[in-house]
Coordinates of C-alpha atoms (C1' of nucleotides) in Angstrom, one line a residue:
Chain V
M1 CA 0.0 0.0 0.0
S2 CA 1.3 3.5 -0.8
K3 CA 0.2 7.1 -1.3
N4 CA -2.4 7.4 -4.0
T5 CA -0.8 10.0 -6.2
I6 CA 2.5 9.5 -8.0
S7 CA 5.2 12.2 -8.0
N8 CA 6.5 13.6 -11.1
S9 CA 10.0 12.3 -10.3
V10 CA 8.8 8.8 -10.2
I11 CA 6.8 9.1 -13.4
R12 CA 9.8 10.4 -15.3
R13 CA 11.8 7.4 -14.2
L14 CA 9.3 4.8 -15.3
P15 CA 10.1 4.8 -19.1
R16 CA 13.8 4.5 -18.3
Y17 CA 13.1 1.4 -16.1
H18 CA 11.0 0.0 -19.0
R19 CA 13.9 0.6 -21.5
F20 CA 16.6 -0.9 -19.3
L21 CA 14.4 -4.0 -18.5
G22 CA 13.8 -4.4 -22.2
E23 CA 17.6 -4.5 -22.8
L24 CA 18.1 -6.9 -19.9
E25 CA 15.4 -9.2 -21.3
A26 CA 17.0 -9.1 -24.7
N27 CA 20.3 -10.0 -23.1
G28 CA 18.7 -13.1 -21.6
Y29 CA 18.3 -11.9 -18.0
V30 CA 15.4 -13.7 -16.2
R31 CA 15.7 -12.2 -12.7
I32 CA 17.4 -9.1 -11.3
S33 CA 17.8 -7.6 -7.8
S34 CA 17.2 -4.0 -7.0
R35 CA 20.9 -3.8 -6.1
E36 CA 22.0 -5.0 -9.5
L37 CA 19.5 -2.9 -11.5
A38 CA 20.6 0.2 -9.4
E39 CA 24.2 -0.4 -10.4
K40 CA 23.4 -0.6 -14.1
M41 CA 21.1 2.4 -14.0
G42 CA 23.1 4.7 -11.7
L43 CA 20.4 4.8 -9.0
T44 CA 20.2 3.4 -5.5
A45 CA 18.5 0.1 -4.7
S46 CA 16.3 1.9 -2.2
Q47 CA 15.0 4.3 -4.7
I48 CA 14.1 1.5 -7.1
R49 CA 12.2 -0.4 -4.5
Q50 CA 10.4 2.8 -3.4
D51 CA 9.5 3.6 -6.9
F52 CA 8.0 0.1 -7.6
N53 CA 6.2 0.0 -4.4
C54 CA 4.1 3.0 -5.5
F55 CA 2.3 0.5 -7.7
G56 CA 2.4 -2.8 -6.0
E57 CA 4.6 -5.7 -4.9
F58 CA 6.4 -6.9 -8.0
G59 CA 9.3 -8.7 -6.4
Q60 CA 9.9 -11.7 -4.2
Q61 CA 12.0 -11.6 -1.1
G62 CA 15.2 -13.5 -1.4
Y63 CA 14.9 -13.6 -5.2
G64 CA 14.5 -10.2 -6.7
Y65 CA 12.3 -9.3 -9.7
N66 CA 11.4 -11.3 -12.7
V67 CA 12.7 -9.1 -15.5
S68 CA 10.0 -9.8 -18.1
A69 CA 7.1 -9.7 -15.6
L70 CA 8.4 -6.4 -14.1
R71 CA 8.8 -4.9 -17.5
G72 CA 5.2 -5.9 -18.3
E73 CA 3.9 -4.3 -15.2
I74 CA 5.7 -1.0 -15.9
G75 CA 4.5 -1.0 -19.5
R76 CA 0.9 -1.5 -18.2
I77 CA 1.3 1.3 -15.7
L78 CA 2.6 3.6 -18.4
G79 CA -0.3 2.6 -20.6
L80 CA 2.0 1.3 -23.4
D81 CA -0.4 -1.5 -24.0
R82 CA -3.1 0.9 -25.2
V83 CA -3.4 2.3 -28.7
T84 CA -4.6 5.9 -28.4
P85 CA -5.1 7.5 -31.8
M86 CA -2.9 10.6 -32.3
I87 CA -2.6 13.3 -34.9
L88 CA 0.4 15.5 -35.8
L89 CA 0.1 19.2 -36.8
G90 CA 2.8 20.8 -38.8
A91 CA 4.8 18.6 -41.3
G92 CA 7.9 20.8 -41.5
N93 CA 11.4 19.4 -40.9
L94 CA 10.7 18.5 -37.3
G95 CA 7.2 17.2 -37.8
R96 CA 8.2 14.9 -40.6
A97 CA 11.1 13.6 -38.6
I98 CA 8.9 12.9 -35.5
A99 CA 6.3 11.2 -37.7
S100 CA 8.8 8.9 -39.3
H101 CA 11.3 8.4 -36.4
I102 CA 9.1 7.8 -33.4
D103 CA 7.7 4.4 -32.7
F104 CA 4.2 5.6 -31.5
R105 CA 2.9 2.1 -31.2
S106 CA 5.4 1.1 -28.5
K107 CA 4.6 4.2 -26.6
G108 CA 0.8 3.8 -26.3
F109 CA -0.2 5.8 -29.3
E110 CA -0.9 5.4 -33.0
L111 CA -0.3 8.1 -35.5
V112 CA -3.5 8.3 -37.6
G113 CA -3.3 11.7 -39.4
I114 CA -0.8 14.5 -40.3
F115 CA -2.0 18.0 -41.1
D116 CA -0.3 21.1 -42.5
A117 CA -1.4 24.4 -44.0
S118 CA 1.2 24.7 -46.7
K119 CA 0.2 23.8 -50.3
E120 CA 3.7 22.4 -51.0
I121 CA 3.5 19.9 -48.2
I122 CA -0.2 18.8 -48.4
G123 CA -0.4 15.5 -50.3
R124 CA 3.1 14.3 -49.5
K125 CA 3.4 10.9 -48.0
I126 CA 5.2 10.3 -44.7
G127 CA 5.4 6.6 -43.9
D128 CA 2.0 5.4 -45.0
I129 CA 0.2 8.6 -44.1
T130 CA -0.7 11.4 -46.6
V131 CA -0.4 14.9 -45.2
S132 CA -3.9 16.5 -45.2
D133 CA -5.0 20.1 -45.4
I134 CA -5.5 21.5 -42.0
S135 CA -8.9 22.8 -43.1
G136 CA -10.1 19.2 -42.9
L137 CA -9.1 18.8 -39.3
D138 CA -12.6 19.2 -37.8
S139 CA -14.3 16.5 -39.9
F140 CA -11.4 14.2 -39.5
C141 CA -11.5 14.4 -35.8
R142 CA -15.2 13.9 -35.6
E143 CA -14.7 10.7 -37.5
A144 CA -11.4 9.3 -36.2
E145 CA -11.7 10.7 -32.7
P146 CA -8.0 11.1 -32.0
K147 CA -7.2 11.7 -28.3
G148 CA -3.6 12.9 -28.7
A149 CA -1.9 15.6 -30.8
V150 CA 1.7 16.3 -31.6
L151 CA 2.4 20.0 -32.1
C152 CA 5.1 20.9 -34.6
I153 CA 3.5 24.1 -35.8
P154 CA 4.9 27.7 -35.5
K155 CA 4.7 29.3 -32.1
E156 CA 2.3 31.9 -33.3
A157 CA -0.3 29.3 -34.3
A158 CA -0.1 27.2 -31.2
A159 CA -2.4 28.9 -28.7
K160 CA -5.2 29.1 -31.3
E161 CA -4.9 25.6 -32.5
V162 CA -4.8 24.2 -29.0
E163 CA -8.2 25.8 -28.2
R164 CA -9.6 24.2 -31.3
L165 CA -8.1 20.8 -30.6
I166 CA -9.5 20.8 -27.1
G167 CA -12.9 21.5 -28.5
L168 CA -12.4 18.5 -30.8
G169 CA -11.7 16.1 -27.9
I170 CA -7.9 16.1 -27.7
K171 CA -6.8 15.1 -24.2
A172 CA -3.0 14.9 -24.6
F173 CA -0.6 17.3 -26.2
W174 CA 3.0 16.5 -27.1
N175 CA 4.3 20.0 -27.7
F176 CA 7.4 20.8 -29.7
T177 CA 6.4 24.5 -30.2
H178 CA 8.5 27.3 -28.8
Y179 CA 5.6 28.0 -26.6
D180 CA 5.0 27.0 -23.0
L181 CA 1.7 25.2 -23.1
R182 CA -0.1 25.4 -19.8
I183 CA -3.7 24.2 -19.5
D184 CA -6.0 24.4 -16.6
H185 CA -8.4 21.6 -17.4
A186 CA -7.4 18.8 -15.1
D187 CA -8.2 16.1 -17.6
I188 CA -5.8 17.3 -20.3
A189 CA -2.2 16.2 -20.3
V190 CA 0.7 18.3 -21.7
E191 CA 4.3 17.3 -22.4
N192 CA 6.4 20.3 -23.4
V193 CA 9.6 19.3 -25.1
H194 CA 11.7 22.4 -25.8
L195 CA 14.8 21.0 -27.5
G196 CA 16.3 24.5 -27.4
D197 CA 16.2 24.5 -23.6
S198 CA 17.9 21.2 -23.6
L199 CA 20.7 22.4 -25.8
A200 CA 21.1 25.6 -23.7
T201 CA 21.7 23.5 -20.5
L202 CA 24.4 21.7 -22.4
S203 CA 26.0 25.0 -23.1
Y204 CA 25.9 25.8 -19.4
R205 CA 27.5 22.4 -18.5
L206 CA 30.3 23.0 -20.9
N207 CA 31.6 25.7 -18.6
P208 CA 29.7 25.2 -15.4
D209 CA 29.6 27.5 -12.4
S210 CA 32.0 30.0 -13.9
N211 CA 29.4 32.6 -13.1
V212 CA 28.5 31.5 -9.6
C213 CA 29.2 34.2 -7.1
Chain Y
M1 CA 26.9 35.3 -1.9
S2 CA 25.6 31.8 -2.3
K3 CA 26.6 28.1 -2.5
N4 CA 29.2 27.5 -5.1
T5 CA 27.6 24.7 -7.1
I6 CA 24.3 25.1 -8.8
S7 CA 21.6 22.4 -8.5
N8 CA 20.2 20.6 -11.5
S9 CA 16.8 22.0 -10.8
V10 CA 18.0 25.5 -11.1
I11 CA 20.0 24.9 -14.3
R12 CA 17.0 23.4 -16.0
R13 CA 14.9 26.5 -15.2
L14 CA 17.5 29.0 -16.6
P15 CA 16.6 28.5 -20.3
R16 CA 13.0 28.9 -19.5
Y17 CA 13.7 32.2 -17.7
H18 CA 15.7 33.3 -20.7
R19 CA 12.8 32.5 -23.1
F20 CA 10.2 34.3 -21.0
L21 CA 12.3 37.3 -20.6
G22 CA 12.9 37.4 -24.3
E23 CA 9.1 37.4 -24.9
L24 CA 8.6 40.1 -22.3
E25 CA 11.3 42.2 -23.9
A26 CA 9.7 41.8 -27.3
N27 CA 6.4 42.9 -25.8
G28 CA 8.0 46.1 -24.6
Y29 CA 8.5 45.3 -20.9
V30 CA 11.3 47.3 -19.3
R31 CA 11.0 46.1 -15.7
I32 CA 9.4 43.2 -14.0
S33 CA 9.0 42.1 -10.4
S34 CA 9.6 38.6 -9.2
R35 CA 5.9 38.4 -8.3
E36 CA 4.8 39.3 -11.7
L37 CA 7.2 37.0 -13.5
A38 CA 6.2 34.2 -11.1
E39 CA 2.6 34.6 -12.1
K40 CA 3.4 34.5 -15.8
M41 CA 5.6 31.4 -15.5
G42 CA 3.6 29.5 -12.9
L43 CA 6.3 29.6 -10.3
T44 CA 6.6 31.4 -6.9
A45 CA 8.3 34.7 -6.5
S46 CA 10.5 33.2 -3.7
Q47 CA 11.8 30.5 -6.1
I48 CA 12.7 33.1 -8.8
R49 CA 14.6 35.3 -6.3
Q50 CA 16.4 32.2 -4.9
D51 CA 17.3 31.0 -8.4
F52 CA 18.7 34.4 -9.5
N53 CA 20.7 34.8 -6.2
C54 CA 22.7 31.8 -7.0
F55 CA 24.5 34.0 -9.5
G56 CA 24.4 37.5 -8.1
E57 CA 22.2 40.4 -7.3
F58 CA 20.4 41.3 -10.5
G59 CA 17.5 43.3 -9.1
Q60 CA 16.9 46.5 -7.2
Q61 CA 14.8 46.8 -4.1
G62 CA 11.6 48.6 -4.6
Y63 CA 11.9 48.4 -8.4
G64 CA 12.3 44.8 -9.5
Y65 CA 14.5 43.5 -12.4
N66 CA 15.4 45.2 -15.7
V67 CA 14.1 42.7 -18.2
S68 CA 16.7 43.2 -20.8
A69 CA 19.7 43.3 -18.4
L70 CA 18.4 40.2 -16.5
R71 CA 18.0 38.3 -19.8
G72 CA 21.5 39.3 -20.7
E73 CA 22.9 38.0 -17.4
I74 CA 21.1 34.7 -17.8
G75 CA 22.2 34.3 -21.3
R76 CA 25.8 34.9 -20.2
I77 CA 25.4 32.4 -17.3
L78 CA 24.2 29.8 -19.8
G79 CA 27.0 30.6 -22.1
L80 CA 24.7 31.6 -25.0
D81 CA 27.1 34.4 -26.0
R82 CA 29.8 31.8 -26.8
V83 CA 30.0 30.1 -30.2
T84 CA 31.2 26.5 -29.6
P85 CA 31.8 24.5 -32.8
M86 CA 29.6 21.4 -32.9
I87 CA 29.2 18.5 -35.3
L88 CA 26.3 16.2 -36.0
L89 CA 26.6 12.4 -36.5
G90 CA 23.8 10.6 -38.4
A91 CA 21.9 12.5 -41.0
G92 CA 18.7 10.4 -41.0
N93 CA 15.3 11.8 -40.5
L94 CA 15.9 13.1 -37.1
G95 CA 19.5 14.3 -37.7
R96 CA 18.4 16.3 -40.7
A97 CA 15.5 17.8 -38.8
I98 CA 17.7 18.8 -35.8
A99 CA 20.3 20.3 -38.2
S100 CA 17.8 22.5 -40.0
H101 CA 15.3 23.1 -37.2
I102 CA 17.5 24.1 -34.3
D103 CA 19.0 27.6 -33.9
F104 CA 22.4 26.5 -32.7
R105 CA 23.7 30.1 -32.7
S106 CA 21.3 31.3 -30.1
K107 CA 22.1 28.3 -27.9
G108 CA 25.8 28.9 -27.7
F109 CA 26.9 26.5 -30.5
E110 CA 27.5 26.6 -34.2
L111 CA 27.0 23.5 -36.4
V112 CA 30.1 23.1 -38.5
G113 CA 29.9 19.6 -39.9
I114 CA 27.4 16.8 -40.5
F115 CA 28.6 13.1 -40.9
D116 CA 26.9 9.9 -42.0
A117 CA 28.0 6.5 -43.2
S118 CA 25.3 5.9 -45.8
K119 CA 26.3 6.5 -49.5
E120 CA 22.8 7.8 -50.3
I121 CA 23.1 10.6 -47.8
I122 CA 26.7 11.6 -48.1
G123 CA 27.0 14.7 -50.4
R124 CA 23.5 15.9 -49.6
K125 CA 23.1 19.5 -48.5
I126 CA 21.4 20.4 -45.3
G127 CA 21.2 24.2 -44.9
D128 CA 24.6 25.2 -46.1
I129 CA 26.4 22.2 -44.8
T130 CA 27.2 19.2 -47.0
V131 CA 27.0 15.8 -45.4
S132 CA 30.5 14.2 -45.2
D133 CA 31.6 10.6 -45.1
I134 CA 32.1 9.6 -41.5
S135 CA 35.5 8.2 -42.5
G136 CA 36.7 11.7 -42.7
L137 CA 35.7 12.5 -39.1
D138 CA 39.2 12.3 -37.6
S139 CA 40.9 14.7 -40.0
F140 CA 38.0 17.1 -39.8
C141 CA 38.1 17.2 -36.0
R142 CA 41.9 17.8 -36.0
E143 CA 41.3 20.8 -38.2
A144 CA 38.0 22.4 -37.0
E145 CA 38.4 21.3 -33.4
P146 CA 34.6 21.0 -32.6
K147 CA 33.8 20.7 -28.9
G148 CA 30.2 19.5 -29.1
A149 CA 28.6 16.6 -30.9
V150 CA 24.9 15.8 -31.7
L151 CA 24.3 12.0 -31.8
C152 CA 21.5 10.9 -34.1
I153 CA 23.1 7.6 -35.0
P154 CA 21.7 4.1 -34.4
K155 CA 21.9 2.9 -30.8
E156 CA 24.4 0.2 -31.7
A157 CA 27.0 2.6 -33.0
A158 CA 26.7 5.0 -30.1
A159 CA 29.1 3.6 -27.5
K160 CA 31.9 3.1 -30.0
E161 CA 31.6 6.5 -31.6
V162 CA 31.5 8.3 -28.3
E163 CA 34.8 6.8 -27.3
R164 CA 36.3 8.0 -30.6
L165 CA 34.8 11.4 -30.2
I166 CA 36.2 11.8 -26.7
G167 CA 39.6 11.0 -28.1
L168 CA 39.0 13.7 -30.7
G169 CA 38.4 16.4 -28.1
I170 CA 34.6 16.5 -27.9
K171 CA 33.5 17.8 -24.5
A172 CA 29.7 18.0 -24.9
F173 CA 27.2 15.4 -26.2
W174 CA 23.7 16.1 -27.2
N175 CA 22.4 12.5 -27.4
F176 CA 19.3 11.5 -29.3
T177 CA 20.3 7.9 -29.4
H178 CA 18.2 5.2 -27.7
Y179 CA 21.1 4.7 -25.4
D180 CA 21.7 6.1 -22.0
L181 CA 25.0 7.9 -22.3
R182 CA 26.8 8.0 -19.0
I183 CA 30.4 9.2 -18.9
D184 CA 32.7 9.3 -15.9
H185 CA 35.1 12.0 -17.1
A186 CA 34.1 15.0 -15.0
D187 CA 34.9 17.5 -17.8
I188 CA 32.5 15.9 -20.3
A189 CA 28.9 17.1 -20.4
V190 CA 26.1 14.9 -21.6
E191 CA 22.4 15.7 -22.3
N192 CA 20.3 12.7 -23.1
V193 CA 17.1 13.5 -24.9
H194 CA 15.0 10.3 -25.2
L195 CA 11.9 11.5 -27.0
G196 CA 10.4 8.1 -26.6
D197 CA 10.5 8.5 -22.8
S198 CA 8.8 11.8 -23.1
L199 CA 5.9 10.3 -25.1
A200 CA 5.6 7.4 -22.7
T201 CA 5.0 9.8 -19.8
L202 CA 2.3 11.5 -21.8
S203 CA 0.7 8.1 -22.2
Y204 CA 0.8 7.7 -18.4
R205 CA -0.8 11.1 -17.8
L206 CA -3.6 10.2 -20.2
N207 CA -4.9 7.8 -17.5
P208 CA -2.9 8.6 -14.4
D209 CA -2.9 6.7 -11.2
S210 CA -5.2 4.0 -12.5
N211 CA -2.6 1.5 -11.4
V212 CA -1.7 3.0 -8.0
C213 CA -2.4 0.5 -5.2
Chain F
dT1 C1' 17.4 -24.1 7.5
dA2 C1' 20.4 -20.2 6.1
dG3 C1' 21.1 -16.6 2.8
dA4 C1' 19.3 -13.3 0.1
dT5 C1' 16.4 -9.6 -1.0
dT6 C1' 12.2 -7.6 -0.7
dG7 C1' 8.6 -4.2 1.2
dT8 C1' 8.3 -0.6 4.4
dT9 C1' 9.3 2.5 8.1
dA10 C1' 12.5 6.0 9.9
dA11 C1' 16.3 9.3 9.1
dT12 C1' 18.5 12.4 6.1
dC13 C1' 19.0 15.5 2.6
dG14 C1' 17.8 19.0 -0.7
dA15 C1' 14.6 22.0 -2.8
dT16 C1' 10.7 25.0 -2.3
dT17 C1' 8.1 28.3 0.3
dA18 C1' 7.4 31.8 3.7
dA19 C1' 8.9 35.7 6.2
dC20 C1' 11.2 39.9 7.0
dA21 C1' 15.0 43.2 7.4
dA22 C1' 17.6 45.9 4.1
dT23 C1' 17.3 49.3 0.7
dC24 C1' 16.1 51.5 -3.4
Chain B
dT1 C1' 9.5 60.1 3.1
dA2 C1' 6.5 56.0 2.2
dG3 C1' 5.8 52.1 -0.7
dA4 C1' 7.6 48.5 -3.1
dT5 C1' 10.4 44.8 -3.7
dT6 C1' 14.7 42.8 -3.3
dG7 C1' 18.2 39.6 -1.0
dT8 C1' 18.5 36.3 2.5
dT9 C1' 17.5 33.6 6.5
dA10 C1' 14.4 30.4 8.6
dA11 C1' 10.5 26.9 8.2
dT12 C1' 8.3 23.6 5.5
dC13 C1' 7.8 20.2 2.4
dG14 C1' 9.0 16.4 -0.5
dA15 C1' 12.2 13.1 -2.3
dT16 C1' 16.1 10.2 -1.5
dT17 C1' 18.7 7.1 1.3
dA18 C1' 19.4 4.0 5.2
dA19 C1' 17.9 0.4 8.0
dC20 C1' 15.6 -3.6 9.2
dA21 C1' 11.9 -6.8 10.0
dA22 C1' 9.3 -9.9 7.0
dT23 C1' 9.6 -13.7 4.0
dC24 C1' 10.8 -16.3 0.1

DNA sequence: TAGATTGTTAATCGATTAACAATC
DNA sequence: TAGATTGTTAATCGATTAACAATC
C-alpha cells in the first residue's frame, strides 16, 4: 500500500526502467535484484524499491524481480499496451522527422493523421500517411476521434490551435512548439519538449559555475 | 553570496527564464518584479529570487528587475554568448530535422559539420552544410576542433563513436540515441534527450494513477 | 534451514516556500 | 519620506537514502 498519487520524479523514471528492463530481457536476464539494477542504471536500490512500491509488490524476497514480468507491469502502468489515436500538426522538418522516427505504437499511441497548412506539403506521404490540409481537421476528428496531438507548428499558431483541438476532444498534447503550453483543465495532459532549452543547458555544462558568485 | 555549485533543478529553469524574458522584452516590458514573473511562469516569487541569487544580485529593491539586463545575465550564465563549434553524426530523418530546425547560434553553439555512413546521404546539403563521409571525421576534427557533438546515429553505433569522439576532443554530447550515455570523465557534459520516454510519460498522464495500489 | 532480498518505516538530505529586514 | 520589492534567512515540504523486520 502506498500514497495514492505518484510524484513527477517517479513518473519520469518509469520509461527508463522500461527501457533498461527491455535490454536486460534481450540479453537473456530472467531475474534481477534492485541492487544489480541500481548499479546498471546509476540509481540506488532503495530508490528503485520505493518507486516500484508505489504501484504494488512486483518482487519476491530472497529472489528479486522477474525481468519480463516487471517490464510488463511497468508497461501497463505507463499505458503502453493501449493504442490511443494521435494526430500531428505541422509537417515541416521536425514534424516529418517525428512522424517517421518515433515508434508511436510502443509508446501507447498510433499516428492516424498528419496536417499542414502549406500547399507544398499537403499531399506528401510520410510513412503510410498522406499529409492533409488542416482545413479538414474538424471533420477528420469527428470521424477518427484522436485523443492525442503532436504540435510541430509555428509558435504563433499554437495557442489558437490548442483551443480548437481541445474542442475536438484532444486530451494529450506533445508540444514541440516554442511556446509553453499550460492548460488548466485537469483532464488534459501536456508534455512540453523544448529542444532548445535542452541544448542551452548543455552549453551551461560546458563551462559550469564560472558565473557563480 | 551563495553556494558554489548550482543544482540541476536551477540549471533546468534557466533557459525557460531566458525565453520568457525574451518574450517580455519583445512585448515592450522594461522592468518586472519577481511576483509578476512568477505569475506569468507558474512559479513562486521566492523561487525566482532564490534562483537568481545563485549567480548574483540582478535586481533592485523597490523596483524589480530590468528585463533586458536580466535576460543578458542569464544568457551569459548559460554561455549563450559563446560560439562553440559542434558536429552532428547521423543525417537520417531526425538528424536532418535537428540540423535544420535548431537555432544553434542562439544556444551557444555553431553547427560546423554533418557526418553519415550511408552512401545515399553523403553529399546531400542540409542548410549550407554538405553531409560528409564519417570516415573523414578524424581529420575534420583535428582541423576544425569541434567541442560538441549531436548524436543521431543508431543505438548500436553510439558507444563506439562516443569513445572515438572523446579522443578527438569532444566535451559535450547532445544525445538523441536510444542509449543512455553516462560518462565518468568530469569534464565531459552529456544531455540525453529520449523523445520516446517523453511520449511514454504522456501516455501515463492520459490515464494517471489507475494502477496505483 | 540459512542466505538473500524484498517491502516498508524511519532518518537524512535537498529543494521550495514563507517571512522579513535591508534598501532603493 | 512612504511604498515597493529585493536579497537572504528560517521553516516547511518532498524526495532520496538508510535500516531492518518480514519472508521467500
